[in-house]
Amino acid sequence: MQLNMFKGIIPAFYACYDEAGEVSLERIKNLSTHLYEKGIRGLYVGGSSGECIYQTLDERKATLKCVAENLQGKITLIAHVGAPSTKESIELARYAKEVGYDALSAIPPIYFKLPESAIEKYWTEIMDSTDLPFIIYNIPQTTGYNLSVPLLKRLLTNDKLIGVKNSSMPVMDIERFKAASHEDFIVFNGPDEQYVSGRLIGAEGGIGGTYGVMPELFLKAEEFISAGNFSDARKIQHDINDIIIALCSLNGSMYSVIKGVLKLSGINIGSVRGPLEAVTGEDIKKIDDIKKKIEEAIVKYQTI
Ligand SMILES: CC(=O)N[C@@H]([C@@H](O)[C@H](O)[C@H](O)CO)[C@@H](O)CC(=O)C(=O)O
């Protein structure tokens, strides 16, 4: 397996809606083209940022297909296929394979608190449903399950497992997963607030929910790390974190703020779907300040 295609900056793709809140193929095409032109390594489609659990199977398939039709063969495409049931997850996995994805990924089962044996079976059945490589999505803050090293080791007996997208907050988890696996196993940094530290401790790429609103800054952070310029890497991470704190400071979901910034920048992908909350009232005016903050940071690092 050629793992280089997964190394680098992979934005988690945002759900794209029209003004009525329906999935918009035109907007999916616009956003995916916009991110591609920024120079990203790939896209992670249909994950948390894709509002996966609030979309129907048909909407998720339409999104997967539209991104693939636009960018397949140009960048790495990872399909997140985690769904409430194994049946639906496998249906999405087979669909992703059919429309040309390079890899699959899934959160553990949601809602019921299931034993690890059920989680193992769930991921194994998805892996066995196609010949695509598979990436575990570990995000304990939303799923309530944190990948254990013993389960990772058992799953590693399946050659299709090529990596973990780790969104748990301790960077040490990245080091543990890397140490429990092998050289050709890739750990993706999940928390964007610690991209630099995640990379230094063993992550070889990143998949993140805020990359899409400021790809230039994460591409630059990656450039600094690759060049061994840790002083500037630390500085840009600081500025990125200030922006993430601002994105999370308004009265709606972070994704609503991100979509507001993108809209002001000419990329309209609508708002968020309930129960996620949109930004309202006076806070709407503050979105422009966040956009300016991002632009200032981009300019600051452009010539370094
Ligand atoms: C808990 C959480 O939502 N984590 C995000 C981060 O990118 C997160 O949005 C960011 O670090 C800001 O807190 C990602 O791991 C989500 C992601 O990659 C996805 O959309 O699938």
mmCIF file of C-alpha atoms and ligand atoms in Angstrom:
data_model
loop_
_atom_site.group_PDB
_atom_site.id
_atom_site.type_symbol
_atom_site.label_atom_id
_atom_site.label_comp_id
_atom_site.label_asym_id
_atom_site.label_seq_id
_atom_site.Cartn_x
_atom_site.Cartn_y
_atom_site.Cartn_z
ATOM 1 C CA MET A 1 0.000 0.000 0.000
ATOM 2 C CA GLN A 2 1.374 3.398 -0.999
ATOM 3 C CA LEU A 3 0.867 5.402 2.192
ATOM 4 C CA ASN A 4 2.432 8.615 0.916
ATOM 5 C CA MET A 5 -0.880 9.518 -0.670
ATOM 6 C CA PHE A 6 -2.347 9.920 2.846
ATOM 7 C CA LYS A 7 0.443 12.067 4.297
ATOM 8 C CA GLY A 8 -0.274 15.772 4.578
ATOM 9 C CA ILE A 9 -3.234 18.065 5.008
ATOM 10 C CA ILE A 10 -6.621 16.426 4.497
ATOM 11 C CA PRO A 11 -9.570 18.711 5.284
ATOM 12 C CA ALA A 12 -12.709 17.115 6.672
ATOM 13 C CA PHE A 13 -15.256 18.121 4.031
ATOM 14 C CA TYR A 14 -18.188 20.276 5.167
ATOM 15 C CA ALA A 15 -21.842 19.469 4.520
ATOM 16 C CA CYS A 16 -23.042 21.681 1.663
ATOM 17 C CA TYR A 17 -26.659 22.848 1.611
ATOM 18 C CA ASP A 18 -28.760 25.179 -0.512
ATOM 19 C CA GLU A 19 -30.819 28.001 1.003
ATOM 20 C CA ALA A 20 -33.632 25.544 1.809
ATOM 21 C CA GLY A 21 -31.239 23.285 3.732
ATOM 22 C CA GLU A 22 -31.106 20.532 1.091
ATOM 23 C CA VAL A 23 -27.823 18.978 -0.036
ATOM 24 C CA SER A 24 -26.511 21.050 -2.930
ATOM 25 C CA LEU A 25 -24.395 19.303 -5.562
ATOM 26 C CA GLU A 26 -23.401 22.606 -7.089
ATOM 27 C CA ARG A 27 -22.045 23.828 -3.742
ATOM 28 C CA ILE A 28 -20.273 20.516 -3.090
ATOM 29 C CA LYS A 29 -18.532 20.954 -6.428
ATOM 30 C CA ASN A 30 -17.590 24.570 -5.641
ATOM 31 C CA LEU A 31 -16.184 23.800 -2.193
ATOM 32 C CA SER A 32 -14.249 20.734 -3.317
ATOM 33 C CA THR A 33 -12.748 22.654 -6.257
ATOM 34 C CA HIS A 34 -11.878 25.578 -3.964
ATOM 35 C CA LEU A 35 -10.024 23.288 -1.518
ATOM 36 C CA TYR A 36 -8.306 21.365 -4.311
ATOM 37 C CA GLU A 37 -6.970 24.624 -5.746
ATOM 38 C CA LYS A 38 -5.453 25.483 -2.366
ATOM 39 C CA GLY A 39 -3.139 22.459 -2.693
ATOM 40 C CA ILE A 40 -4.486 20.017 -0.111
ATOM 41 C CA ARG A 41 -3.438 16.354 -0.131
ATOM 42 C CA GLY A 42 -6.935 14.890 0.015
ATOM 43 C CA LEU A 43 -10.456 15.124 1.395
ATOM 44 C CA TYR A 44 -12.203 13.215 4.167
ATOM 45 C CA VAL A 45 -15.816 13.136 3.043
ATOM 46 C CA GLY A 46 -18.872 12.560 5.228
ATOM 47 C CA GLY A 47 -17.329 12.724 8.699
ATOM 48 C CA SER A 48 -18.217 14.981 11.636
ATOM 49 C CA SER A 49 -17.768 18.122 9.524
ATOM 50 C CA GLY A 50 -19.905 16.446 6.873
ATOM 51 C CA GLU A 51 -22.704 16.328 9.503
ATOM 52 C CA CYS A 52 -22.917 12.623 8.675
ATOM 53 C CA ILE A 53 -25.273 11.625 11.422
ATOM 54 C CA TYR A 54 -27.793 14.273 10.354
ATOM 55 C CA GLN A 55 -27.926 13.188 6.724
ATOM 56 C CA THR A 56 -29.903 10.417 5.051
ATOM 57 C CA LEU A 57 -28.133 7.572 3.311
ATOM 58 C CA ASP A 58 -29.127 8.984 -0.073
ATOM 59 C CA GLU A 59 -27.742 12.419 0.797
ATOM 60 C CA ARG A 60 -24.484 10.877 1.965
ATOM 61 C CA LYS A 61 -24.214 8.860 -1.239
ATOM 62 C CA ALA A 62 -24.933 11.939 -3.363
ATOM 63 C CA THR A 63 -22.169 13.847 -1.551
ATOM 64 C CA LEU A 64 -19.666 10.994 -1.940
ATOM 65 C CA LYS A 65 -20.448 10.713 -5.642
ATOM 66 C CA CYS A 66 -20.284 14.420 -6.361
ATOM 67 C CA VAL A 67 -16.864 14.879 -4.705
ATOM 68 C CA ALA A 68 -15.514 11.797 -6.497
ATOM 69 C CA GLU A 69 -16.803 12.919 -9.895
ATOM 70 C CA ASN A 70 -15.075 16.235 -9.358
ATOM 71 C CA LEU A 71 -11.730 15.136 -7.901
ATOM 72 C CA GLN A 72 -11.154 11.405 -8.252
ATOM 73 C CA GLY A 73 -7.599 10.751 -9.469
ATOM 74 C CA LYS A 74 -6.493 14.287 -8.558
ATOM 75 C CA ILE A 75 -6.261 13.990 -4.761
ATOM 76 C CA THR A 76 -6.722 11.259 -2.130
ATOM 77 C CA LEU A 77 -10.345 10.618 -1.273
ATOM 78 C CA ILE A 78 -11.372 9.013 2.015
ATOM 79 C CA ALA A 79 -15.037 8.154 2.593
ATOM 80 C CA HIS A 80 -16.357 8.167 6.124
ATOM 81 C CA VAL A 81 -19.035 5.455 6.147
ATOM 82 C CA GLY A 82 -19.888 5.185 9.842
ATOM 83 C CA ALA A 83 -23.683 4.987 10.253
ATOM 84 C CA PRO A 84 -26.101 3.843 12.962
ATOM 85 C CA SER A 85 -26.275 0.250 11.675
ATOM 86 C CA THR A 86 -23.686 -2.115 10.217
ATOM 87 C CA LYS A 87 -26.041 -2.668 7.267
ATOM 88 C CA GLU A 88 -26.052 1.019 6.303
ATOM 89 C CA SER A 89 -22.308 1.367 6.889
ATOM 90 C CA ILE A 90 -21.609 -1.524 4.521
ATOM 91 C CA GLU A 91 -23.982 -0.088 1.935
ATOM 92 C CA LEU A 92 -22.083 3.215 2.078
ATOM 93 C CA ALA A 93 -18.724 1.414 1.989
ATOM 94 C CA ARG A 94 -19.658 -0.491 -1.174
ATOM 95 C CA TYR A 95 -21.004 2.692 -2.710
ATOM 96 C CA ALA A 96 -17.779 4.574 -1.919
ATOM 97 C CA LYS A 97 -15.804 1.796 -3.587
ATOM 98 C CA GLU A 98 -18.075 1.944 -6.637
ATOM 99 C CA VAL A 99 -17.670 5.700 -7.105
ATOM 100 C CA GLY A 100 -13.887 5.620 -6.771
ATOM 101 C CA TYR A 101 -12.758 6.342 -3.196
ATOM 102 C CA ASP A 102 -9.214 5.442 -2.130
ATOM 103 C CA ALA A 103 -10.023 4.431 1.447
ATOM 104 C CA LEU A 104 -12.821 3.975 3.962
ATOM 105 C CA SER A 105 -13.111 5.153 7.528
ATOM 106 C CA ALA A 106 -15.690 4.834 10.316
ATOM 107 C CA ILE A 107 -16.431 5.914 13.849
ATOM 108 C CA PRO A 108 -17.379 3.118 16.269
ATOM 109 C CA PRO A 109 -21.092 2.313 16.646
ATOM 110 C CA ILE A 110 -23.096 5.130 18.240
ATOM 111 C CA TYR A 111 -26.050 5.458 20.674
ATOM 112 C CA PHE A 112 -25.971 2.102 22.514
ATOM 113 C CA LYS A 113 -22.930 1.605 24.716
ATOM 114 C CA LEU A 114 -21.696 -1.628 23.173
ATOM 115 C CA PRO A 115 -18.937 -3.983 24.344
ATOM 116 C CA GLU A 116 -15.594 -3.854 22.566
ATOM 117 C CA SER A 117 -16.396 -7.170 20.876
ATOM 118 C CA ALA A 118 -19.295 -5.449 19.034
ATOM 119 C CA ILE A 119 -17.056 -2.544 17.988
ATOM 120 C CA GLU A 120 -14.469 -5.026 16.715
ATOM 121 C CA LYS A 121 -17.129 -6.882 14.718
ATOM 122 C CA TYR A 122 -18.534 -3.632 13.304
ATOM 123 C CA TRP A 123 -15.184 -2.369 12.002
ATOM 124 C CA THR A 124 -14.229 -5.863 10.768
ATOM 125 C CA GLU A 125 -17.445 -6.246 8.794
ATOM 126 C CA ILE A 126 -16.897 -2.869 7.131
ATOM 127 C CA MET A 127 -13.304 -3.851 6.286
ATOM 128 C CA ASP A 128 -14.491 -7.164 4.840
ATOM 129 C CA SER A 129 -17.172 -5.532 2.696
ATOM 130 C CA THR A 130 -14.766 -4.129 0.052
ATOM 131 C CA ASP A 131 -11.098 -4.381 -0.892
ATOM 132 C CA LEU A 132 -10.419 -0.746 0.082
ATOM 133 C CA PRO A 133 -7.994 0.134 2.891
ATOM 134 C CA PHE A 134 -9.598 1.173 6.171
ATOM 135 C CA ILE A 135 -8.868 3.928 8.704
ATOM 136 C CA ILE A 136 -10.344 3.789 12.211
ATOM 137 C CA TYR A 137 -11.922 7.087 13.319
ATOM 138 C CA ASN A 138 -11.247 7.455 17.038
ATOM 139 C CA ILE A 139 -13.224 10.383 18.488
ATOM 140 C CA PRO A 140 -14.109 9.521 22.108
ATOM 141 C CA GLN A 141 -15.500 12.989 22.914
ATOM 142 C CA THR A 142 -18.465 12.370 20.607
ATOM 143 C CA THR A 143 -18.770 8.556 20.531
ATOM 144 C CA GLY A 144 -17.953 7.739 24.161
ATOM 145 C CA TYR A 145 -15.481 5.031 23.113
ATOM 146 C CA ASN A 146 -11.699 5.466 23.124
ATOM 147 C CA LEU A 147 -9.782 2.978 20.987
ATOM 148 C CA SER A 148 -7.793 0.584 23.183
ATOM 149 C CA VAL A 149 -4.346 -0.659 22.235
ATOM 150 C CA PRO A 150 -5.403 -4.339 22.625
ATOM 151 C CA LEU A 151 -8.285 -3.843 20.165
ATOM 152 C CA LEU A 152 -6.012 -1.991 17.750
ATOM 153 C CA LYS A 153 -3.546 -4.898 17.900
ATOM 154 C CA ARG A 154 -6.282 -7.452 17.197
ATOM 155 C CA LEU A 155 -7.592 -5.415 14.253
ATOM 156 C CA LEU A 156 -4.069 -5.046 12.869
ATOM 157 C CA THR A 157 -4.179 -8.726 11.894
ATOM 158 C CA ASN A 158 -6.394 -7.482 9.056
ATOM 159 C CA ASP A 159 -4.147 -6.110 6.307
ATOM 160 C CA LYS A 160 -6.816 -3.650 5.216
ATOM 161 C CA LEU A 161 -6.344 -1.596 8.358
ATOM 162 C CA ILE A 162 -3.835 1.086 7.374
ATOM 163 C CA GLY A 163 -4.375 3.784 9.973
ATOM 164 C CA VAL A 164 -6.166 5.613 12.749
ATOM 165 C CA LYS A 165 -7.587 9.097 12.522
ATOM 166 C CA ASN A 166 -7.120 10.072 16.130
ATOM 167 C CA SER A 167 -9.259 12.902 17.465
ATOM 168 C CA SER A 168 -8.761 12.164 21.166
ATOM 169 C CA MET A 169 -7.076 15.086 22.922
ATOM 170 C CA PRO A 170 -3.978 13.446 24.501
ATOM 171 C CA VAL A 171 -1.199 13.549 21.893
ATOM 172 C CA MET A 172 0.231 10.578 23.762
ATOM 173 C CA ASP A 173 -2.538 8.427 22.190
ATOM 174 C CA ILE A 174 -0.937 9.073 18.800
ATOM 175 C CA GLU A 175 2.389 7.829 20.126
ATOM 176 C CA ARG A 176 0.747 4.745 21.701
ATOM 177 C CA PHE A 177 -1.117 3.810 18.491
ATOM 178 C CA LYS A 178 2.014 4.309 16.434
ATOM 179 C CA ALA A 179 4.085 2.195 18.840
ATOM 180 C CA ALA A 180 1.481 -0.594 18.845
ATOM 181 C CA SER A 181 1.444 -0.795 15.063
ATOM 182 C CA HIS A 182 4.155 -0.905 12.415
ATOM 183 C CA GLU A 183 6.107 1.404 10.138
ATOM 184 C CA ASP A 184 3.535 1.252 7.358
ATOM 185 C CA PHE A 185 0.685 2.323 9.602
ATOM 186 C CA ILE A 186 -0.419 5.927 9.523
ATOM 187 C CA VAL A 187 -1.806 7.898 12.445
ATOM 188 C CA PHE A 188 -3.646 11.084 11.483
ATOM 189 C CA ASN A 189 -3.736 13.992 13.891
ATOM 190 C CA GLY A 190 -7.374 14.845 14.692
ATOM 191 C CA PRO A 191 -7.371 17.838 17.079
ATOM 192 C CA ASP A 192 -6.390 20.810 14.909
ATOM 193 C CA GLU A 193 -5.315 22.698 18.045
ATOM 194 C CA GLN A 194 -2.326 20.395 18.346
ATOM 195 C CA TYR A 195 -1.410 19.645 14.759
ATOM 196 C CA VAL A 196 2.236 20.503 15.355
ATOM 197 C CA SER A 197 2.596 18.383 18.498
ATOM 198 C CA GLY A 198 0.653 15.527 16.901
ATOM 199 C CA ARG A 199 3.064 15.510 13.958
ATOM 200 C CA LEU A 200 6.108 15.601 16.231
ATOM 201 C CA ILE A 201 4.950 12.654 18.298
ATOM 202 C CA GLY A 202 4.267 10.414 15.312
ATOM 203 C CA ALA A 203 1.279 11.523 13.227
ATOM 204 C CA GLU A 204 2.226 11.661 9.555
ATOM 205 C CA GLY A 205 -0.794 13.524 8.376
ATOM 206 C CA GLY A 206 -3.832 15.306 9.643
ATOM 207 C CA ILE A 207 -7.560 15.234 9.043
ATOM 208 C CA GLY A 208 -9.275 18.242 10.529
ATOM 209 C CA GLY A 209 -12.513 20.148 10.734
ATOM 210 C CA THR A 210 -10.989 23.627 10.617
ATOM 211 C CA TYR A 211 -8.541 22.998 7.755
ATOM 212 C CA GLY A 212 -11.218 23.850 5.200
ATOM 213 C CA VAL A 213 -11.637 27.425 6.424
ATOM 214 C CA MET A 214 -7.894 28.142 6.634
ATOM 215 C CA PRO A 215 -6.065 25.539 4.485
ATOM 216 C CA GLU A 216 -3.203 27.987 3.858
ATOM 217 C CA LEU A 217 -2.290 28.005 7.567
ATOM 218 C CA PHE A 218 -2.226 24.220 7.958
ATOM 219 C CA LEU A 219 -0.288 23.798 4.701
ATOM 220 C CA LYS A 220 2.207 26.332 6.033
ATOM 221 C CA ALA A 221 2.422 24.572 9.412
ATOM 222 C CA GLU A 222 3.163 21.346 7.548
ATOM 223 C CA GLU A 223 5.814 23.119 5.479
ATOM 224 C CA PHE A 224 7.516 24.391 8.673
ATOM 225 C CA ILE A 225 7.454 20.938 10.277
ATOM 226 C CA SER A 226 8.810 19.221 7.152
ATOM 227 C CA ALA A 227 11.640 21.769 7.016
ATOM 228 C CA GLY A 228 12.465 21.251 10.704
ATOM 229 C CA ASN A 229 11.521 24.872 11.414
ATOM 230 C CA PHE A 230 9.877 24.223 14.783
ATOM 231 C CA SER A 231 10.070 27.816 15.944
ATOM 232 C CA ASP A 232 7.734 29.032 13.170
ATOM 233 C CA ALA A 233 5.658 25.853 13.461
ATOM 234 C CA ARG A 234 4.975 26.736 17.094
ATOM 235 C CA LYS A 235 4.111 30.318 16.201
ATOM 236 C CA ILE A 236 1.653 29.367 13.480
ATOM 237 C CA GLN A 237 0.013 26.806 15.769
ATOM 238 C CA HIS A 238 -0.492 29.596 18.307
ATOM 239 C CA ASP A 239 -2.212 31.773 15.696
ATOM 240 C CA ILE A 240 -4.305 28.825 14.466
ATOM 241 C CA ASN A 241 -5.433 28.174 18.041
ATOM 242 C CA ASP A 242 -6.482 31.806 18.509
ATOM 243 C CA ILE A 243 -8.619 31.430 15.380
ATOM 244 C CA ILE A 244 -10.138 28.101 16.537
ATOM 245 C CA ILE A 245 -11.044 29.688 19.882
ATOM 246 C CA ALA A 246 -12.737 32.531 17.966
ATOM 247 C CA LEU A 247 -14.583 30.029 15.718
ATOM 248 C CA CYS A 248 -15.954 28.375 18.859
ATOM 249 C CA SER A 249 -16.845 31.606 20.655
ATOM 250 C CA LEU A 250 -20.124 32.563 18.948
ATOM 251 C CA ASN A 251 -23.676 31.497 19.796
ATOM 252 C CA GLY A 252 -23.946 28.818 17.074
ATOM 253 C CA SER A 253 -22.090 25.629 16.175
ATOM 254 C CA MET A 254 -18.460 26.007 15.075
ATOM 255 C CA TYR A 255 -19.511 24.694 11.653
ATOM 256 C CA SER A 256 -22.046 27.479 11.313
ATOM 257 C CA VAL A 257 -19.314 30.049 12.004
ATOM 258 C CA ILE A 258 -16.987 28.352 9.519
ATOM 259 C CA LYS A 259 -19.723 28.402 6.884
ATOM 260 C CA GLY A 260 -20.286 32.077 7.637
ATOM 261 C CA VAL A 261 -16.598 32.825 7.045
ATOM 262 C CA LEU A 262 -16.592 30.820 3.822
ATOM 263 C CA LYS A 263 -19.695 32.634 2.613
ATOM 264 C CA LEU A 264 -18.066 36.025 3.204
ATOM 265 C CA SER A 265 -15.104 34.708 1.184
ATOM 266 C CA GLY A 266 -17.335 33.831 -1.759
ATOM 267 C CA ILE A 267 -17.868 30.126 -1.047
ATOM 268 C CA ASN A 268 -21.514 29.726 -0.087
ATOM 269 C CA ILE A 269 -22.294 26.244 1.282
ATOM 270 C CA GLY A 270 -25.388 27.245 3.228
ATOM 271 C CA SER A 271 -25.814 26.798 6.940
ATOM 272 C CA VAL A 272 -25.862 23.828 9.329
ATOM 273 C CA ARG A 273 -28.639 21.285 9.711
ATOM 274 C CA GLY A 274 -30.545 21.027 12.983
ATOM 275 C CA PRO A 275 -30.077 20.109 15.727
ATOM 276 C CA LEU A 276 -26.816 21.967 15.095
ATOM 277 C CA GLU A 277 -27.489 25.637 15.762
ATOM 278 C CA ALA A 278 -26.823 28.479 13.365
ATOM 279 C CA VAL A 279 -25.231 31.736 14.551
ATOM 280 C CA THR A 280 -27.903 34.343 15.280
ATOM 281 C CA GLY A 281 -28.389 37.994 16.238
ATOM 282 C CA GLU A 282 -25.465 40.274 17.019
ATOM 283 C CA ASP A 283 -23.017 37.373 16.748
ATOM 284 C CA ILE A 284 -23.493 37.244 12.966
ATOM 285 C CA LYS A 285 -21.583 40.538 12.711
ATOM 286 C CA LYS A 286 -18.604 39.013 14.531
ATOM 287 C CA ILE A 287 -18.026 36.487 11.725
ATOM 288 C CA ASP A 288 -16.382 39.175 9.627
ATOM 289 C CA ASP A 289 -13.804 39.808 12.382
ATOM 290 C CA ILE A 290 -12.903 36.118 12.365
ATOM 291 C CA LYS A 291 -12.523 36.178 8.593
ATOM 292 C CA LYS A 292 -10.144 39.152 8.950
ATOM 293 C CA LYS A 293 -8.185 37.332 11.641
ATOM 294 C CA ILE A 294 -7.677 34.377 9.283
ATOM 295 C CA GLU A 295 -6.651 36.649 6.413
ATOM 296 C CA GLU A 296 -4.149 38.506 8.605
ATOM 297 C CA ALA A 297 -2.556 35.235 9.703
ATOM 298 C CA ILE A 298 -2.300 34.042 6.101
ATOM 299 C CA VAL A 299 -0.540 37.269 5.093
ATOM 300 C CA LYS A 300 1.755 37.085 8.142
ATOM 301 C CA TYR A 301 3.189 33.705 7.105
ATOM 302 C CA GLN A 302 3.038 34.121 3.326
ATOM 303 C CA THR A 303 6.633 35.243 2.983
ATOM 304 C CA ILE A 304 8.239 33.036 5.645
HETATM 305 C C1 LIG B 1 -13.953 16.717 18.180
HETATM 306 C C2 LIG B 1 -13.885 17.246 16.794
HETATM 307 O O1 LIG B 1 -14.853 17.742 16.299
HETATM 308 N N1 LIG B 1 -12.731 17.122 16.153
HETATM 309 C C3 LIG B 1 -12.497 17.647 14.833
HETATM 310 C C4 LIG B 1 -11.408 18.669 14.901
HETATM 311 O O2 LIG B 1 -10.986 19.012 13.621
HETATM 312 C C5 LIG B 1 -11.966 19.886 15.598
HETATM 313 O O3 LIG B 1 -13.047 20.381 14.872
HETATM 314 C C6 LIG B 1 -10.942 20.962 15.728
HETATM 315 O O4 LIG B 1 -9.825 20.440 16.357
HETATM 316 C C7 LIG B 1 -11.489 22.177 16.473
HETATM 317 O O5 LIG B 1 -11.759 21.849 17.797
HETATM 318 C C8 LIG B 1 -12.110 16.605 13.821
HETATM 319 O O6 LIG B 1 -11.384 15.596 14.373
HETATM 320 C C9 LIG B 1 -13.356 16.206 13.067
HETATM 321 C C10 LIG B 1 -13.114 15.697 11.718
HETATM 322 O O7 LIG B 1 -12.000 15.572 11.286
HETATM 323 C C11 LIG B 1 -14.278 15.357 10.900
HETATM 324 O O8 LIG B 1 -14.997 16.268 10.566
HETATM 325 O O9 LIG B 1 -14.500 14.197 10.600
#
